[in-house]
Amino acid sequence: MIGILGAMEEEVAAICAALHGKTVRRLAGTDFVCGQAFGTGVCICQCGVGKVNAAAATQILISVFGCEKIINTGIGCSLDENVHIGDAVVAGDLCEWDINITALGEVRGYIEKLGTVHIASDRQLSDKLAAAAAAQGLTVHRGTIVSGDTFVADSRLKKILHATFGALCGEMEGAACAHTAALNGVPFAVLRCVSDGGDPDAQMDYPRFKKTAAAKSTATVLAFLQTLGKKEEGAG
């Protein structure tokens, strides 16, 4: 079974609607919807905004529902001048930019329990997501996505995040999903469609483009699931 999570309703509603034989179970204040999509077992939830919500939901998907793969989908901001509103970013790795124990001699973003700053995503899952995004006509970027419990709308912070982590995209959940999946040894991938530039204009661009960006991300995940279903039919 594949676990899929997004922070907001716009990021998961269309995927939920595509499920057949749905069952719903509420845990930790979150509805987990399980069913079949194109012949693939899926459990999906709207986890809520922020790293703690994402980590808790990811652990439930793994521990309670037995998900063997995790996909985090949704929207994010551009942290690179070559990444534009409407583009897709598939994470090669993820960082938690708001972890800061530099006073103890570690580099910014260092995760003690994992012994790294950059949490590598699963290459096979990421390749399939990138191919699905490209098939939707999206411009696809591959690279680092950073997460923190702050909405980035500051040009100075945007430059710092790009310079420090080589980040292409910023958001508020992906690295927490990655962190949790990595602790459990579960493959994961993260997709973001860009809604804003992570600069002062973000406060205007985000509400204007978030629905369009979310629709692109959900269409990509549905295409990804459809591809999986076709391969399973072929194998049968």
CSV table of C-alpha atoms in Angstrom, one decimal:
chain,number,residue,atom,x,y,z
A,1,MET,CA,0.0,0.0,0.0
A,2,ILE,CA,1.1,3.5,-0.8
A,3,GLY,CA,0.6,6.3,1.7
A,4,ILE,CA,-0.1,9.7,0.3
A,5,LEU,CA,-0.4,12.9,2.3
A,6,GLY,CA,-0.9,16.6,1.7
A,7,ALA,CA,-1.3,19.5,4.1
A,8,MET,CA,-4.5,21.0,2.6
A,9,GLU,CA,-7.7,19.9,1.2
A,10,GLU,CA,-6.8,21.2,-2.3
A,11,GLU,CA,-3.8,18.9,-2.3
A,12,VAL,CA,-5.6,15.6,-1.6
A,13,ALA,CA,-9.3,16.0,-2.5
A,14,ALA,CA,-9.1,14.9,-6.1
A,15,ILE,CA,-7.0,11.9,-5.2
A,16,CYS,CA,-9.5,10.9,-2.5
A,17,ALA,CA,-12.3,11.2,-5.0
A,18,ALA,CA,-10.5,8.7,-7.3
A,19,LEU,CA,-10.5,6.0,-4.7
A,20,HIS,CA,-12.8,3.0,-4.9
A,21,GLY,CA,-14.0,0.9,-2.0
A,22,LYS,CA,-13.2,3.7,0.5
A,23,THR,CA,-12.9,3.2,4.2
A,24,VAL,CA,-12.2,6.1,6.6
A,25,ARG,CA,-10.5,5.9,10.0
A,26,ARG,CA,-9.9,8.9,12.2
A,27,LEU,CA,-6.7,8.9,14.2
A,28,ALA,CA,-4.9,11.8,15.9
A,29,GLY,CA,-7.5,14.2,14.6
A,30,THR,CA,-6.9,13.2,11.0
A,31,ASP,CA,-9.1,11.2,8.6
A,32,PHE,CA,-7.2,8.4,6.8
A,33,VAL,CA,-9.0,7.3,3.7
A,34,CYS,CA,-8.0,3.9,2.3
A,35,GLY,CA,-9.1,2.3,-1.0
A,36,GLN,CA,-8.0,1.4,-4.5
A,37,ALA,CA,-6.8,3.7,-7.3
A,38,PHE,CA,-6.2,2.2,-10.7
A,39,GLY,CA,-5.6,-1.2,-9.0
A,40,THR,CA,-3.1,0.1,-6.4
A,41,GLY,CA,-3.9,0.2,-2.7
A,42,VAL,CA,-3.7,3.7,-1.3
A,43,CYS,CA,-4.2,5.4,2.1
A,44,ILE,CA,-4.4,9.1,1.9
A,45,CYS,CA,-4.8,11.9,4.4
A,46,GLN,CA,-4.9,15.7,4.8
A,47,CYS,CA,-2.3,16.0,7.5
A,48,GLY,CA,-2.5,19.8,8.1
A,49,VAL,CA,0.2,22.4,7.7
A,50,GLY,CA,3.5,22.0,9.5
A,51,LYS,CA,6.2,19.5,10.3
A,52,VAL,CA,4.7,18.0,13.4
A,53,ASN,CA,1.4,17.3,11.6
A,54,ALA,CA,3.2,15.7,8.7
A,55,ALA,CA,5.5,13.6,10.8
A,56,ALA,CA,2.6,12.3,12.9
A,57,ALA,CA,0.5,11.4,9.9
A,58,THR,CA,3.5,9.7,8.2
A,59,GLN,CA,4.1,7.5,11.2
A,60,ILE,CA,0.5,6.5,11.4
A,61,LEU,CA,0.5,5.6,7.6
A,62,ILE,CA,3.5,3.4,8.3
A,63,SER,CA,2.7,1.9,11.7
A,64,VAL,CA,-1.1,1.6,11.5
A,65,PHE,CA,-1.9,1.1,7.9
A,66,GLY,CA,1.3,-0.7,6.9
A,67,CYS,CA,2.2,1.7,4.0
A,68,GLU,CA,5.3,0.5,2.3
A,69,LYS,CA,5.9,3.7,0.3
A,70,ILE,CA,5.2,7.3,1.1
A,71,ILE,CA,4.4,10.1,-1.3
A,72,ASN,CA,4.1,13.7,0.0
A,73,THR,CA,2.4,16.0,-2.5
A,74,GLY,CA,1.3,19.7,-2.6
A,75,ILE,CA,2.5,23.2,-3.3
A,76,GLY,CA,5.6,25.2,-2.4
A,77,CYS,CA,7.6,28.3,-3.2
A,78,SER,CA,10.5,28.8,-5.6
A,79,LEU,CA,13.9,29.3,-4.0
A,80,ASP,CA,15.8,29.4,-7.3
A,81,GLU,CA,15.5,32.0,-10.1
A,82,ASN,CA,15.1,29.2,-12.7
A,83,VAL,CA,12.1,27.6,-10.9
A,84,HIS,CA,8.9,29.5,-11.9
A,85,ILE,CA,5.3,29.5,-10.7
A,86,GLY,CA,3.5,26.5,-12.2
A,87,ASP,CA,6.7,24.4,-12.4
A,88,ALA,CA,7.0,21.0,-10.6
A,89,VAL,CA,9.9,20.1,-8.3
A,90,VAL,CA,10.6,16.5,-7.4
A,91,ALA,CA,12.9,16.2,-4.4
A,92,GLY,CA,16.3,14.4,-4.9
A,93,ASP,CA,16.7,15.1,-1.2
A,94,LEU,CA,15.1,17.2,1.6
A,95,CYS,CA,16.4,19.3,4.5
A,96,GLU,CA,14.9,20.8,7.6
A,97,TRP,CA,16.2,24.3,7.4
A,98,ASP,CA,14.9,25.4,10.8
A,99,ILE,CA,17.0,22.9,12.7
A,100,ASN,CA,19.9,24.9,14.0
A,101,ILE,CA,22.4,23.4,16.5
A,102,THR,CA,25.3,25.3,15.1
A,103,ALA,CA,26.1,26.5,18.7
A,104,LEU,CA,27.0,22.8,19.3
A,105,GLY,CA,29.4,22.7,16.4
A,106,GLU,CA,27.1,21.2,13.8
A,107,VAL,CA,26.2,22.6,10.4
A,108,ARG,CA,22.8,24.2,10.0
A,109,GLY,CA,20.1,21.6,9.3
A,110,TYR,CA,22.1,18.7,10.8
A,111,ILE,CA,19.7,15.9,11.9
A,112,GLU,CA,21.4,14.0,14.8
A,113,LYS,CA,19.5,10.7,14.6
A,114,LEU,CA,20.0,10.4,10.9
A,115,GLY,CA,23.5,11.8,10.9
A,116,THR,CA,22.9,14.0,7.8
A,117,VAL,CA,21.5,17.3,6.6
A,118,HIS,CA,20.2,16.0,3.2
A,119,ILE,CA,17.7,13.1,3.4
A,120,ALA,CA,17.8,11.3,0.1
A,121,SER,CA,14.5,10.4,-1.5
A,122,ASP,CA,13.8,7.1,-3.2
A,123,ARG,CA,15.2,7.3,-6.8
A,124,GLN,CA,12.7,5.0,-8.4
A,125,LEU,CA,9.6,6.6,-6.9
A,126,SER,CA,11.0,10.1,-7.7
A,127,ASP,CA,11.7,9.1,-11.3
A,128,LYS,CA,8.2,7.9,-11.7
A,129,LEU,CA,6.8,11.1,-10.2
A,130,ALA,CA,9.0,13.2,-12.4
A,131,ALA,CA,7.8,11.3,-15.5
A,132,ALA,CA,4.2,11.7,-14.5
A,133,ALA,CA,4.7,15.5,-14.1
A,134,ALA,CA,6.4,15.7,-17.4
A,135,ALA,CA,3.5,13.8,-19.0
A,136,GLN,CA,1.2,16.5,-17.7
A,137,GLY,CA,3.1,19.1,-19.6
A,138,LEU,CA,4.9,20.5,-16.6
A,139,THR,CA,8.4,21.8,-16.5
A,140,VAL,CA,10.1,19.5,-14.0
A,141,HIS,CA,13.1,20.3,-11.7
A,142,ARG,CA,15.0,17.8,-9.7
A,143,GLY,CA,16.9,18.8,-6.6
A,144,THR,CA,16.7,19.9,-2.9
A,145,ILE,CA,13.5,20.8,-1.2
A,146,VAL,CA,13.7,22.4,2.2
A,147,SER,CA,11.0,22.4,4.9
A,148,GLY,CA,10.5,24.6,8.0
A,149,ASP,CA,7.6,25.8,10.2
A,150,THR,CA,7.7,29.2,8.5
A,151,PHE,CA,5.9,30.5,5.4
A,152,VAL,CA,8.8,31.9,3.3
A,153,ALA,CA,7.9,35.4,2.0
A,154,ASP,CA,11.3,37.1,2.5
A,155,SER,CA,13.9,37.7,-0.2
A,156,ARG,CA,16.8,37.6,2.3
A,157,LEU,CA,15.6,34.3,3.8
A,158,LYS,CA,15.1,32.9,0.3
A,159,LYS,CA,18.7,33.7,-0.7
A,160,ILE,CA,20.0,32.1,2.6
A,161,LEU,CA,18.1,28.9,2.0
A,162,HIS,CA,19.3,28.6,-1.6
A,163,ALA,CA,22.9,29.4,-0.7
A,164,THR,CA,23.0,27.2,2.4
A,165,PHE,CA,21.2,24.1,1.1
A,166,GLY,CA,21.2,24.5,-2.7
A,167,ALA,CA,17.4,24.5,-2.4
A,168,LEU,CA,15.1,24.8,-5.4
A,169,CYS,CA,11.9,24.8,-3.4
A,170,GLY,CA,10.6,25.5,0.1
A,171,GLU,CA,7.5,24.3,2.0
A,172,MET,CA,6.4,23.1,5.4
A,173,GLU,CA,6.0,19.3,5.5
A,174,GLY,CA,8.1,17.3,3.0
A,175,ALA,CA,11.3,17.0,5.1
A,176,ALA,CA,9.3,15.9,8.1
A,177,CYS,CA,7.7,13.1,6.0
A,178,ALA,CA,11.2,12.2,4.7
A,179,HIS,CA,12.7,12.2,8.2
A,180,THR,CA,10.0,9.9,9.6
A,181,ALA,CA,10.1,7.6,6.6
A,182,ALA,CA,13.9,7.4,6.8
A,183,LEU,CA,13.7,6.5,10.5
A,184,ASN,CA,11.4,3.6,9.5
A,185,GLY,CA,13.4,2.5,6.5
A,186,VAL,CA,10.4,3.2,4.2
A,187,PRO,CA,11.0,4.6,0.6
A,188,PHE,CA,9.5,8.0,0.0
A,189,ALA,CA,9.2,10.8,-2.6
A,190,VAL,CA,8.1,14.4,-2.5
A,191,LEU,CA,6.5,16.4,-5.2
A,192,ARG,CA,5.8,20.2,-5.1
A,193,CYS,CA,4.1,22.4,-7.7
A,194,VAL,CA,5.2,26.0,-7.3
A,195,SER,CA,2.6,28.6,-6.2
A,196,ASP,CA,4.8,31.6,-5.4
A,197,GLY,CA,8.3,33.0,-5.4
A,198,GLY,CA,9.1,32.9,-1.7
A,199,ASP,CA,9.6,36.7,-1.7
A,200,PRO,CA,7.5,39.6,-0.5
A,201,ASP,CA,5.1,39.1,-3.5
A,202,ALA,CA,4.3,35.6,-2.1
A,203,GLN,CA,1.6,37.0,0.1
A,204,MET,CA,-0.3,38.0,-3.1
A,205,ASP,CA,0.8,35.2,-5.4
A,206,TYR,CA,0.1,32.3,-3.0
A,207,PRO,CA,-3.7,32.8,-2.7
A,208,ARG,CA,-3.8,33.6,-6.4
A,209,PHE,CA,-2.0,30.5,-7.7
A,210,LYS,CA,-2.3,27.9,-4.9
A,211,LYS,CA,-5.4,26.2,-6.3
A,212,THR,CA,-3.9,25.9,-9.8
A,213,ALA,CA,-0.6,24.6,-8.4
A,214,ALA,CA,-2.4,22.1,-6.1
A,215,ALA,CA,-4.5,20.9,-9.1
A,216,LYS,CA,-1.3,20.2,-11.0
A,217,SER,CA,0.2,18.3,-8.1
A,218,THR,CA,-2.9,16.1,-7.7
A,219,ALA,CA,-3.1,15.5,-11.4
A,220,THR,CA,0.5,14.3,-11.4
A,221,VAL,CA,-0.1,11.9,-8.5
A,222,LEU,CA,-3.1,10.5,-10.2
A,223,ALA,CA,-1.1,10.0,-13.4
A,224,PHE,CA,1.6,8.3,-11.3
A,225,LEU,CA,-0.9,5.9,-9.7
A,226,GLN,CA,-2.4,5.2,-13.1
A,227,THR,CA,1.0,4.2,-14.4
A,228,LEU,CA,1.5,1.9,-11.4
A,229,GLY,CA,-1.8,0.3,-12.1
A,230,LYS,CA,-1.0,-0.4,-15.7
A,231,LYS,CA,2.3,-2.0,-14.8
A,232,GLU,CA,0.5,-4.3,-12.3
A,233,GLU,CA,-2.0,-5.3,-14.9
A,234,GLY,CA,0.8,-6.0,-17.4
A,235,ALA,CA,2.6,-8.1,-14.7
A,236,GLY,CA,-0.6,-10.1,-14.1
